[in-house]
Amino acid sequence: MTELSASSEKNFAPAAGTARLRLRAVVSAFYFMQGIVFGSWASRIPDVKAALGMSEAELGSVLFAIPLGQLVAMPFSGRMTARFGSRVCTAAAVAVYGLSLTFIALAAGTGNRALFFAALVFFGVCGNLHNIAVNTQGVGVERIYGRSIMASFHGVWSLAGFAAGLLSTTLVSCGISPLEHFVGVYAVCAAVMLCIIRFAIPADAAKREKTRELLGGAEPPPRERRFALRDPFILLLGVICFVNMGCEGVMFDWSGVYFQQVVKPDESLVRLGYTVALGAMAAGRFLADRFVMRFGQIRVIQVCALTSACGLALSVAFPQTVPAALGFMLVGFGISSIVPVCYSLSSHSKAFPVGVAIAAVSTVGFLGFLFGPPVIGHAADFFGKIFAGTPEEEASVGLRGAFLCAALFSLLSAAIAPKLKKYVGGGAAAFFGEK
């Protein structure tokens, strides 16, 4: 398996069909497990909230523990993946991520909110390690394939989240508690991991072996230790992810509110915007790889950013049910592909190992996901007070103004994407269809 990976990393040549299909299936399973764990937690939040007797405001404050844990883990998760290999870190991440899910249920059962907060922090730490390790696996398999497949992996994650929601609905109707649910998810994920982990590819380790081979068996010179975001290539990718994940956070947190207070459809259609955005995001991820190979990664980033901006603008200009839903669908399609494309591009950093590069890009991008929704809330309040004619119009006018700002901000990705061209050259450019 190492020889297969090493030769493909040098020439970007497709590997043997059966071997690469197995690798793709294994890595897809890792993405699915990550999605099913997170989706299981997200779908049982109402049950956990009720068990702890928390208000919406209290729950919102406690949920900040998850991004806090992810931010805490980001400085070392990439280094761990680079040092121990993505296969080892993926195995460890699957084990501890599912375990942390059970800790959440146990902590909620005690009624101790401090313990619950600590469990969520641990859940965030494990989730970040899983994210970096599995995406490092993903870019390694993409190299072996000799074409873009990264977006389809993220599409599998989206499908897993949807499947987790259906599973949770069924289990709740059967009276299954969150603890029983989470223990079952952990047991299944751990069993699957033990069965397939030996087939995973240690892409970063394979790269080191190839480097030794080219140096006649000598150890490669150590890399200079420096801050990854000082590298312009990594920083540009991080900014693009920041903007895109900010829009993604807005869709997750504000789409329902926008429909409720601006579009004002029938009560049964309040979640329509969120539903079509999520569906379009999943569909876009399965289509993105084909577009990348035909048009190139940079052009895909540009078109997706423009699509998101147009979708937001459409929902602002025509706040009725059909055009607003169409606008949110365009936003979902636009935000679907940029993050996996940026992760794939980051693997071509000449200054840092794959895991470190992905961790740096993910760090900046996640800050957008974390701060985008609160900024939209404050912007809506500001615009509502300035431009609304009556107090009754403040929410509607404010949200439309904030969403318009988000549309303008999303154009930033389209504007800076061409600057990536000078960092993506040679074999990598040919590999991804860049001219």
GROMACS .gro file of C-alpha atoms in nm:
model
  435
    1MET     CA    1   0.000   0.000   0.000
    2THR     CA    2   0.288   0.235   0.073
    3GLU     CA    3   0.438   0.177  -0.273
    4LEU     CA    4   0.102   0.250  -0.430
    5SER     CA    5   0.073   0.579  -0.243
    6ALA     CA    6   0.433   0.686  -0.298
    7SER     CA    7   0.435   0.640  -0.674
    8SER     CA    8   0.107   0.823  -0.716
    9GLU     CA    9   0.224   1.117  -0.504
   10LYS     CA   10   0.517   1.165  -0.739
   11ASN     CA   11   0.335   1.146  -1.069
   12PHE     CA   12  -0.032   1.187  -0.972
   13ALA     CA   13  -0.092   0.862  -1.161
   14PRO     CA   14  -0.409   0.660  -1.098
   15ALA     CA   15  -0.352   0.342  -0.900
   16ALA     CA   16  -0.490  -0.006  -0.955
   17GLY     CA   17  -0.869  -0.010  -0.966
   18THR     CA   18  -0.948  -0.262  -0.691
   19ALA     CA   19  -0.698  -0.118  -0.444
   20ARG     CA   20  -0.811   0.239  -0.487
   21LEU     CA   21  -1.179   0.146  -0.466
   22ARG     CA   22  -1.109  -0.023  -0.134
   23LEU     CA   23  -0.922   0.283  -0.010
   24ARG     CA   24  -1.206   0.512  -0.112
   25ALA     CA   25  -1.462   0.291   0.060
   26VAL     CA   26  -1.257   0.283   0.380
   27VAL     CA   27  -1.209   0.659   0.395
   28SER     CA   28  -1.576   0.714   0.309
   29ALA     CA   29  -1.662   0.495   0.606
   30PHE     CA   30  -1.449   0.719   0.831
   31TYR     CA   31  -1.633   1.029   0.706
   32PHE     CA   32  -1.966   0.853   0.758
   33MET     CA   33  -1.873   0.760   1.115
   34GLN     CA   34  -1.774   1.118   1.187
   35GLY     CA   35  -2.105   1.243   1.050
   36ILE     CA   36  -2.314   0.984   1.233
   37VAL     CA   37  -2.151   1.070   1.568
   38PHE     CA   38  -2.201   1.445   1.529
   39GLY     CA   39  -2.549   1.402   1.384
   40SER     CA   40  -2.648   1.174   1.672
   41TRP     CA   41  -2.548   1.443   1.921
   42ALA     CA   42  -2.716   1.726   1.731
   43SER     CA   43  -3.043   1.535   1.692
   44ARG     CA   44  -3.064   1.456   2.066
   45ILE     CA   45  -2.993   1.810   2.191
   46PRO     CA   46  -3.362   1.868   2.283
   47ASP     CA   47  -3.360   1.556   2.502
   48VAL     CA   48  -3.037   1.659   2.675
   49LYS     CA   49  -3.173   2.012   2.723
   50ALA     CA   50  -3.485   1.875   2.889
   51ALA     CA   51  -3.284   1.643   3.112
   52LEU     CA   52  -3.078   1.935   3.242
   53GLY     CA   53  -3.375   2.174   3.265
   54MET     CA   54  -3.196   2.448   3.070
   55SER     CA   55  -3.348   2.749   2.900
   56GLU     CA   56  -3.262   2.838   2.539
   57ALA     CA   57  -3.016   3.103   2.655
   58GLU     CA   58  -2.849   2.864   2.900
   59LEU     CA   59  -2.821   2.596   2.634
   60GLY     CA   60  -2.671   2.845   2.388
   61SER     CA   61  -2.404   2.941   2.640
   62VAL     CA   62  -2.319   2.580   2.723
   63LEU     CA   63  -2.298   2.479   2.356
   64PHE     CA   64  -2.009   2.720   2.315
   65ALA     CA   65  -1.803   2.442   2.480
   66ILE     CA   66  -1.786   2.243   2.155
   67PRO     CA   67  -1.616   2.513   1.942
   68LEU     CA   68  -1.399   2.594   2.243
   69GLY     CA   69  -1.277   2.234   2.248
   70GLN     CA   70  -1.216   2.240   1.873
   71LEU     CA   71  -1.013   2.558   1.898
   72VAL     CA   72  -0.811   2.416   2.188
   73ALA     CA   73  -0.729   2.105   1.982
   74MET     CA   74  -0.630   2.280   1.661
   75PRO     CA   75  -0.270   2.368   1.756
   76PHE     CA   76  -0.174   2.007   1.828
   77SER     CA   77  -0.407   1.793   1.613
   78GLY     CA   78  -0.219   1.873   1.293
   79ARG     CA   79   0.118   1.810   1.459
   80MET     CA   80  -0.004   1.477   1.595
   81THR     CA   81  -0.124   1.369   1.250
   82ALA     CA   82   0.208   1.471   1.095
   83ARG     CA   83   0.410   1.289   1.361
   84PHE     CA   84   0.218   0.965   1.410
   85GLY     CA   85   0.053   0.929   1.069
   86SER     CA   86  -0.306   0.979   0.960
   87ARG     CA   87  -0.395   0.611   0.996
   88VAL     CA   88  -0.294   0.596   1.363
   89CYS     CA   89  -0.464   0.928   1.441
   90THR     CA   90  -0.782   0.828   1.257
   91ALA     CA   91  -0.806   0.505   1.456
   92ALA     CA   92  -0.753   0.694   1.782
   93ALA     CA   93  -0.999   0.966   1.679
   94VAL     CA   94  -1.278   0.720   1.595
   95ALA     CA   95  -1.229   0.555   1.934
   96VAL     CA   96  -1.228   0.871   2.145
   97TYR     CA   97  -1.489   1.062   1.942
   98GLY     CA   98  -1.755   0.798   2.000
   99LEU     CA   99  -1.645   0.763   2.362
  100SER     CA  100  -1.682   1.137   2.416
  101LEU     CA  101  -2.040   1.107   2.288
  102THR     CA  102  -2.123   0.866   2.570
  103PHE     CA  103  -1.960   1.100   2.822
  104ILE     CA  104  -2.206   1.370   2.717
  105ALA     CA  105  -2.503   1.147   2.798
  106LEU     CA  106  -2.349   1.038   3.129
  107ALA     CA  107  -2.276   1.398   3.229
  108ALA     CA  108  -2.628   1.508   3.136
  109GLY     CA  109  -2.767   1.223   3.344
  110THR     CA  110  -2.592   1.352   3.655
  111GLY     CA  111  -2.755   1.694   3.619
  112ASN     CA  112  -2.416   1.859   3.679
  113ARG     CA  113  -2.383   2.142   3.425
  114ALA     CA  114  -2.011   2.194   3.488
  115LEU     CA  115  -1.947   1.827   3.412
  116PHE     CA  116  -2.170   1.855   3.105
  117PHE     CA  117  -1.970   2.157   2.985
  118ALA     CA  118  -1.644   1.964   3.031
  119ALA     CA  119  -1.786   1.669   2.835
  120LEU     CA  120  -1.876   1.901   2.547
  121VAL     CA  121  -1.525   2.049   2.548
  122PHE     CA  122  -1.382   1.697   2.523
  123PHE     CA  123  -1.629   1.621   2.243
  124GLY     CA  124  -1.499   1.926   2.054
  125VAL     CA  125  -1.134   1.823   2.105
  126CYS     CA  126  -1.200   1.470   1.976
  127GLY     CA  127  -1.403   1.603   1.684
  128ASN     CA  128  -1.119   1.826   1.571
  129LEU     CA  129  -0.866   1.542   1.585
  130HIS     CA  130  -1.104   1.326   1.382
  131ASN     CA  131  -1.154   1.607   1.129
  132ILE     CA  132  -0.783   1.666   1.067
  133ALA     CA  133  -0.691   1.297   1.056
  134VAL     CA  134  -0.972   1.190   0.824
  135ASN     CA  135  -0.917   1.482   0.584
  136THR     CA  136  -0.548   1.391   0.570
  137GLN     CA  137  -0.657   1.041   0.471
  138GLY     CA  138  -0.891   1.195   0.214
  139VAL     CA  139  -0.627   1.401   0.036
  140GLY     CA  140  -0.394   1.099   0.030
  141VAL     CA  141  -0.655   0.883  -0.140
  142GLU     CA  142  -0.735   1.167  -0.380
  143ARG     CA  143  -0.372   1.166  -0.493
  144ILE     CA  144  -0.386   0.792  -0.549
  145TYR     CA  145  -0.700   0.833  -0.759
  146GLY     CA  146  -0.531   1.093  -0.975
  147ARG     CA  147  -0.842   1.311  -0.982
  148SER     CA  148  -1.061   1.516  -0.750
  149ILE     CA  149  -1.273   1.308  -0.509
  150MET     CA  150  -1.249   1.518  -0.190
  151ALA     CA  151  -1.592   1.679  -0.217
  152SER     CA  152  -1.764   1.341  -0.239
  153PHE     CA  153  -1.613   1.247   0.098
  154HIS     CA  154  -1.775   1.555   0.250
  155GLY     CA  155  -2.098   1.456   0.076
  156VAL     CA  156  -2.085   1.124   0.263
  157TRP     CA  157  -2.055   1.325   0.586
  158SER     CA  158  -2.370   1.519   0.494
  159LEU     CA  159  -2.558   1.196   0.423
  160ALA     CA  160  -2.447   1.058   0.758
  161GLY     CA  161  -2.590   1.361   0.935
  162PHE     CA  162  -2.921   1.306   0.757
  163ALA     CA  163  -2.916   0.936   0.847
  164ALA     CA  164  -2.844   1.023   1.210
  165GLY     CA  165  -3.153   1.243   1.219
  166LEU     CA  166  -3.372   0.961   1.086
  167LEU     CA  167  -3.218   0.715   1.332
  168SER     CA  168  -3.274   0.949   1.624
  169THR     CA  169  -3.638   1.004   1.528
  170THR     CA  170  -3.692   0.628   1.526
  171LEU     CA  171  -3.514   0.570   1.856
  172VAL     CA  172  -3.701   0.851   2.032
  173SER     CA  173  -4.033   0.702   1.918
  174CYS     CA  174  -3.919   0.371   2.068
  175GLY     CA  175  -3.830   0.531   2.400
  176ILE     CA  176  -3.453   0.479   2.367
  177SER     CA  177  -3.258   0.713   2.596
  178PRO     CA  178  -2.968   0.929   2.471
  179LEU     CA  179  -2.720   0.715   2.670
  180GLU     CA  180  -2.841   0.392   2.510
  181HIS     CA  181  -2.841   0.562   2.171
  182PHE     CA  182  -2.488   0.698   2.209
  183VAL     CA  183  -2.344   0.374   2.347
  184GLY     CA  184  -2.487   0.190   2.047
  185VAL     CA  185  -2.337   0.440   1.802
  186TYR     CA  186  -2.000   0.413   1.978
  187ALA     CA  187  -2.004   0.033   1.973
  188VAL     CA  188  -2.086   0.016   1.602
  189CYS     CA  189  -1.824   0.278   1.506
  190ALA     CA  190  -1.554   0.110   1.715
  191ALA     CA  191  -1.632  -0.229   1.563
  192VAL     CA  192  -1.627  -0.095   1.207
  193MET     CA  193  -1.301   0.091   1.274
  194LEU     CA  194  -1.131  -0.225   1.405
  195CYS     CA  195  -1.238  -0.413   1.091
  196ILE     CA  196  -1.122  -0.158   0.833
  197ILE     CA  197  -0.838   0.043   0.985
  198ARG     CA  198  -0.571  -0.190   0.847
  199PHE     CA  199  -0.684  -0.098   0.496
  200ALA     CA  200  -0.638   0.277   0.550
  201ILE     CA  201  -0.344   0.459   0.397
  202PRO     CA  202  -0.090   0.649   0.609
  203ALA     CA  203  -0.052   0.913   0.337
  204ASP     CA  204   0.186   1.134   0.529
  205ALA     CA  205   0.402   0.838   0.632
  206ALA     CA  206   0.409   0.723   0.269
  207LYS     CA  207   0.530   1.067   0.166
  208ARG     CA  208   0.819   1.046   0.413
  209GLU     CA  209   0.914   0.701   0.280
  210LYS     CA  210   0.922   0.836  -0.074
  211THR     CA  211   1.138   1.128   0.040
  212ARG     CA  212   1.387   0.886   0.195
  213GLU     CA  213   1.392   0.684  -0.127
  214LEU     CA  214   1.471   0.991  -0.336
  215LEU     CA  215   1.749   1.083  -0.091
  216GLY     CA  216   1.911   0.742  -0.120
  217GLY     CA  217   1.784   0.622   0.217
  218ALA     CA  218   1.891   0.932   0.411
  219GLU     CA  219   1.655   1.113   0.643
  220PRO     CA  220   1.506   1.430   0.494
  221PRO     CA  221   1.617   1.758   0.652
  222PRO     CA  222   1.387   1.872   0.933
  223ARG     CA  223   1.131   2.135   0.845
  224GLU     CA  224   1.168   2.474   1.000
  225ARG     CA  225   0.915   2.513   1.279
  226ARG     CA  226   0.707   2.822   1.212
  227PHE     CA  227   0.353   2.945   1.224
  228ALA     CA  228   0.160   2.796   0.932
  229LEU     CA  229  -0.055   3.104   0.875
  230ARG     CA  230   0.255   3.306   0.791
  231ASP     CA  231   0.256   3.115   0.464
  232PRO     CA  232   0.057   3.325   0.210
  233PHE     CA  233  -0.089   3.016   0.041
  234ILE     CA  234  -0.225   2.875   0.369
  235LEU     CA  235  -0.351   3.218   0.476
  236LEU     CA  236  -0.542   3.274   0.151
  237LEU     CA  237  -0.706   2.932   0.178
  238GLY     CA  238  -0.793   3.008   0.539
  239VAL     CA  239  -0.959   3.338   0.448
  240ILE     CA  240  -1.165   3.168   0.176
  241CYS     CA  241  -1.276   2.902   0.425
  242PHE     CA  242  -1.351   3.172   0.684
  243VAL     CA  243  -1.593   3.346   0.448
  244ASN     CA  244  -1.754   3.022   0.329
  245MET     CA  245  -1.797   2.870   0.675
  246GLY     CA  246  -1.935   3.201   0.798
  247CYS     CA  247  -2.211   3.171   0.537
  248GLU     CA  248  -2.259   2.806   0.634
  249GLY     CA  249  -2.305   2.906   0.998
  250VAL     CA  250  -2.559   3.168   0.894
  251MET     CA  251  -2.759   2.904   0.707
  252PHE     CA  252  -2.755   2.668   1.003
  253ASP     CA  253  -2.846   2.928   1.266
  254TRP     CA  254  -3.047   3.198   1.087
  255SER     CA  255  -3.229   3.037   0.794
  256GLY     CA  256  -3.529   2.939   1.007
  257VAL     CA  257  -3.539   3.278   1.177
  258TYR     CA  258  -3.519   3.454   0.839
  259PHE     CA  259  -3.814   3.257   0.706
  260GLN     CA  260  -4.012   3.311   1.025
  261GLN     CA  261  -3.958   3.687   1.056
  262VAL     CA  262  -3.897   3.803   0.699
  263VAL     CA  263  -4.062   3.556   0.459
  264LYS     CA  264  -4.346   3.471   0.703
  265PRO     CA  265  -4.482   3.159   0.533
  266ASP     CA  266  -4.724   2.910   0.687
  267GLU     CA  267  -4.590   2.761   1.008
  268SER     CA  268  -4.531   2.428   0.834
  269LEU     CA  269  -4.289   2.596   0.591
  270VAL     CA  270  -4.071   2.782   0.841
  271ARG     CA  271  -3.796   2.518   0.810
  272LEU     CA  272  -3.814   2.513   0.430
  273GLY     CA  273  -3.510   2.738   0.384
  274TYR     CA  274  -3.293   2.524   0.611
  275THR     CA  275  -3.411   2.203   0.443
  276VAL     CA  276  -3.343   2.312   0.086
  277ALA     CA  277  -3.006   2.462   0.183
  278LEU     CA  278  -2.895   2.138   0.350
  279GLY     CA  279  -3.020   1.926   0.062
  280ALA     CA  280  -2.846   2.143  -0.196
  281MET     CA  281  -2.525   2.130   0.008
  282ALA     CA  282  -2.523   1.749   0.006
  283ALA     CA  283  -2.603   1.733  -0.367
  284GLY     CA  284  -2.338   1.992  -0.450
  285ARG     CA  285  -2.068   1.793  -0.274
  286PHE     CA  286  -2.136   1.487  -0.487
  287LEU     CA  287  -2.128   1.695  -0.807
  288ALA     CA  288  -1.828   1.910  -0.718
  289ASP     CA  289  -1.553   1.664  -0.808
  290ARG     CA  290  -1.675   1.644  -1.167
  291PHE     CA  291  -1.673   2.024  -1.193
  292VAL     CA  292  -1.325   2.043  -1.040
  293MET     CA  293  -1.179   1.805  -1.297
  294ARG     CA  294  -1.345   1.990  -1.583
  295PHE     CA  295  -1.298   2.353  -1.480
  296GLY     CA  296  -1.029   2.350  -1.210
  297GLN     CA  297  -1.042   2.413  -0.837
  298ILE     CA  298  -0.993   2.788  -0.849
  299ARG     CA  299  -1.278   2.841  -1.093
  300VAL     CA  300  -1.503   2.618  -0.882
  301ILE     CA  301  -1.426   2.836  -0.578
  302GLN     CA  302  -1.512   3.148  -0.775
  303VAL     CA  303  -1.838   3.012  -0.915
  304CYS     CA  304  -1.947   2.871  -0.579
  305ALA     CA  305  -1.878   3.201  -0.403
  306LEU     CA  306  -2.074   3.390  -0.668
  307THR     CA  307  -2.358   3.139  -0.638
  308SER     CA  308  -2.376   3.192  -0.261
  309ALA     CA  309  -2.378   3.570  -0.306
  310CYS     CA  310  -2.654   3.552  -0.568
  311GLY     CA  311  -2.862   3.323  -0.349
  312LEU     CA  312  -2.839   3.556  -0.050
  313ALA     CA  313  -2.918   3.857  -0.267
  314LEU     CA  314  -3.220   3.680  -0.419
  315SER     CA  315  -3.364   3.601  -0.077
  316VAL     CA  316  -3.318   3.965   0.026
  317ALA     CA  317  -3.461   4.117  -0.292
  318PHE     CA  318  -3.765   3.885  -0.306
  319PRO     CA  319  -3.861   3.777   0.048
  320GLN     CA  320  -4.145   3.551  -0.061
  321THR     CA  321  -4.158   3.175  -0.005
  322VAL     CA  322  -4.060   3.045  -0.349
  323PRO     CA  323  -3.782   3.292  -0.442
  324ALA     CA  324  -3.642   3.288  -0.088
  325ALA     CA  325  -3.631   2.907  -0.089
  326LEU     CA  326  -3.464   2.916  -0.431
  327GLY     CA  327  -3.212   3.166  -0.296
  328PHE     CA  328  -3.132   2.946   0.004
  329MET     CA  329  -3.094   2.649  -0.228
  330LEU     CA  330  -2.835   2.845  -0.426
  331VAL     CA  331  -2.655   2.933  -0.103
  332GLY     CA  332  -2.647   2.565  -0.002
  333PHE     CA  333  -2.511   2.467  -0.341
  334GLY     CA  334  -2.253   2.746  -0.329
  335ILE     CA  335  -2.117   2.664   0.017
  336SER     CA  336  -2.107   2.290  -0.051
  337SER     CA  337  -1.773   2.263  -0.226
  338ILE     CA  338  -1.541   2.540  -0.115
  339VAL     CA  339  -1.419   2.382   0.210
  340PRO     CA  340  -1.333   2.037   0.062
  341VAL     CA  341  -1.165   2.210  -0.234
  342CYS     CA  342  -0.957   2.425   0.002
  343TYR     CA  343  -0.860   2.121   0.210
  344SER     CA  344  -0.750   1.946  -0.107
  345LEU     CA  345  -0.548   2.247  -0.219
  346SER     CA  346  -0.380   2.279   0.121
  347SER     CA  347  -0.225   1.936   0.073
  348HIS     CA  348   0.002   2.095  -0.190
  349SER     CA  349   0.170   2.325   0.059
  350LYS     CA  350   0.547   2.311   0.009
  351ALA     CA  351   0.620   2.437   0.359
  352PHE     CA  352   0.411   2.213   0.587
  353PRO     CA  353   0.294   1.852   0.623
  354VAL     CA  354  -0.059   1.780   0.506
  355GLY     CA  355  -0.205   1.752   0.857
  356VAL     CA  356  -0.053   2.080   0.971
  357ALA     CA  357  -0.170   2.263   0.657
  358ILE     CA  358  -0.526   2.130   0.690
  359ALA     CA  359  -0.531   2.216   1.060
  360ALA     CA  360  -0.426   2.577   0.988
  361VAL     CA  361  -0.685   2.622   0.713
  362SER     CA  362  -0.949   2.457   0.929
  363THR     CA  363  -0.864   2.686   1.222
  364VAL     CA  364  -0.929   3.005   1.028
  365GLY     CA  365  -1.233   2.859   0.855
  366PHE     CA  366  -1.392   2.745   1.178
  367LEU     CA  367  -1.357   3.092   1.324
  368GLY     CA  368  -1.592   3.205   1.048
  369PHE     CA  369  -1.840   2.933   1.143
  370LEU     CA  370  -1.811   3.039   1.508
  371PHE     CA  371  -1.835   3.416   1.469
  372GLY     CA  372  -2.048   3.448   1.153
  373PRO     CA  373  -2.388   3.385   1.317
  374PRO     CA  374  -2.334   3.623   1.613
  375VAL     CA  375  -2.211   3.895   1.375
  376ILE     CA  376  -2.524   3.852   1.165
  377GLY     CA  377  -2.734   3.892   1.479
  378HIS     CA  378  -2.564   4.217   1.581
  379ALA     CA  379  -2.572   4.346   1.222
  380ALA     CA  380  -2.946   4.274   1.202
  381ASP     CA  381  -3.002   4.465   1.523
  382PHE     CA  382  -2.798   4.760   1.391
  383PHE     CA  383  -2.968   4.779   1.051
  384GLY     CA  384  -3.311   4.734   1.205
  385LYS     CA  385  -3.268   5.029   1.439
  386ILE     CA  386  -3.121   5.251   1.166
  387PHE     CA  387  -3.346   5.178   0.867
  388ALA     CA  388  -3.674   5.037   1.000
  389GLY     CA  389  -3.967   5.277   0.988
  390THR     CA  390  -4.153   5.116   1.280
  391PRO     CA  391  -4.054   4.884   1.567
  392GLU     CA  392  -4.256   4.606   1.404
  393GLU     CA  393  -4.034   4.624   1.095
  394GLU     CA  394  -3.702   4.613   1.280
  395ALA     CA  395  -3.651   4.236   1.266
  396SER     CA  396  -3.741   4.207   0.897
  397VAL     CA  397  -3.544   4.510   0.779
  398GLY     CA  398  -3.247   4.423   1.001
  399LEU     CA  399  -3.219   4.063   0.882
  400ARG     CA  400  -3.245   4.163   0.517
  401GLY     CA  401  -2.969   4.416   0.565
  402ALA     CA  402  -2.749   4.165   0.747
  403PHE     CA  403  -2.803   3.899   0.478
  404LEU     CA  404  -2.716   4.153   0.209
  405CYS     CA  405  -2.388   4.224   0.390
  406ALA     CA  406  -2.323   3.848   0.399
  407ALA     CA  407  -2.382   3.838   0.022
  408LEU     CA  408  -2.128   4.115  -0.034
  409PHE     CA  409  -1.882   3.949   0.202
  410SER     CA  410  -1.909   3.616   0.018
  411LEU     CA  411  -1.783   3.791  -0.294
  412LEU     CA  412  -1.447   3.816  -0.118
  413SER     CA  413  -1.378   3.449  -0.190
  414ALA     CA  414  -1.440   3.501  -0.560
  415ALA     CA  415  -1.212   3.804  -0.560
  416ILE     CA  416  -0.913   3.644  -0.391
  417ALA     CA  417  -0.936   3.293  -0.543
  418PRO     CA  418  -0.731   3.389  -0.856
  419LYS     CA  419  -0.439   3.479  -0.627
  420LEU     CA  420  -0.403   3.107  -0.551
  421LYS     CA  421  -0.286   3.035  -0.905
  422LYS     CA  422   0.075   3.126  -0.844
  423TYR     CA  423   0.090   2.872  -0.559
  424VAL     CA  424  -0.073   2.586  -0.754
  425GLY     CA  425   0.159   2.493  -1.035
  426GLY     CA  426   0.331   2.202  -1.204
  427GLY     CA  427   0.184   1.859  -1.143
  428ALA     CA  428  -0.075   1.987  -0.899
  429ALA     CA  429  -0.217   2.227  -1.157
  430ALA     CA  430  -0.246   1.954  -1.417
  431PHE     CA  431  -0.394   1.718  -1.160
  432PHE     CA  432  -0.678   1.956  -1.079
  433GLY     CA  433  -0.746   2.087  -1.425
  434GLU     CA  434  -0.589   2.431  -1.373
  435LYS     CA  435  -0.446   2.604  -1.679
   0.00000   0.00000   0.00000
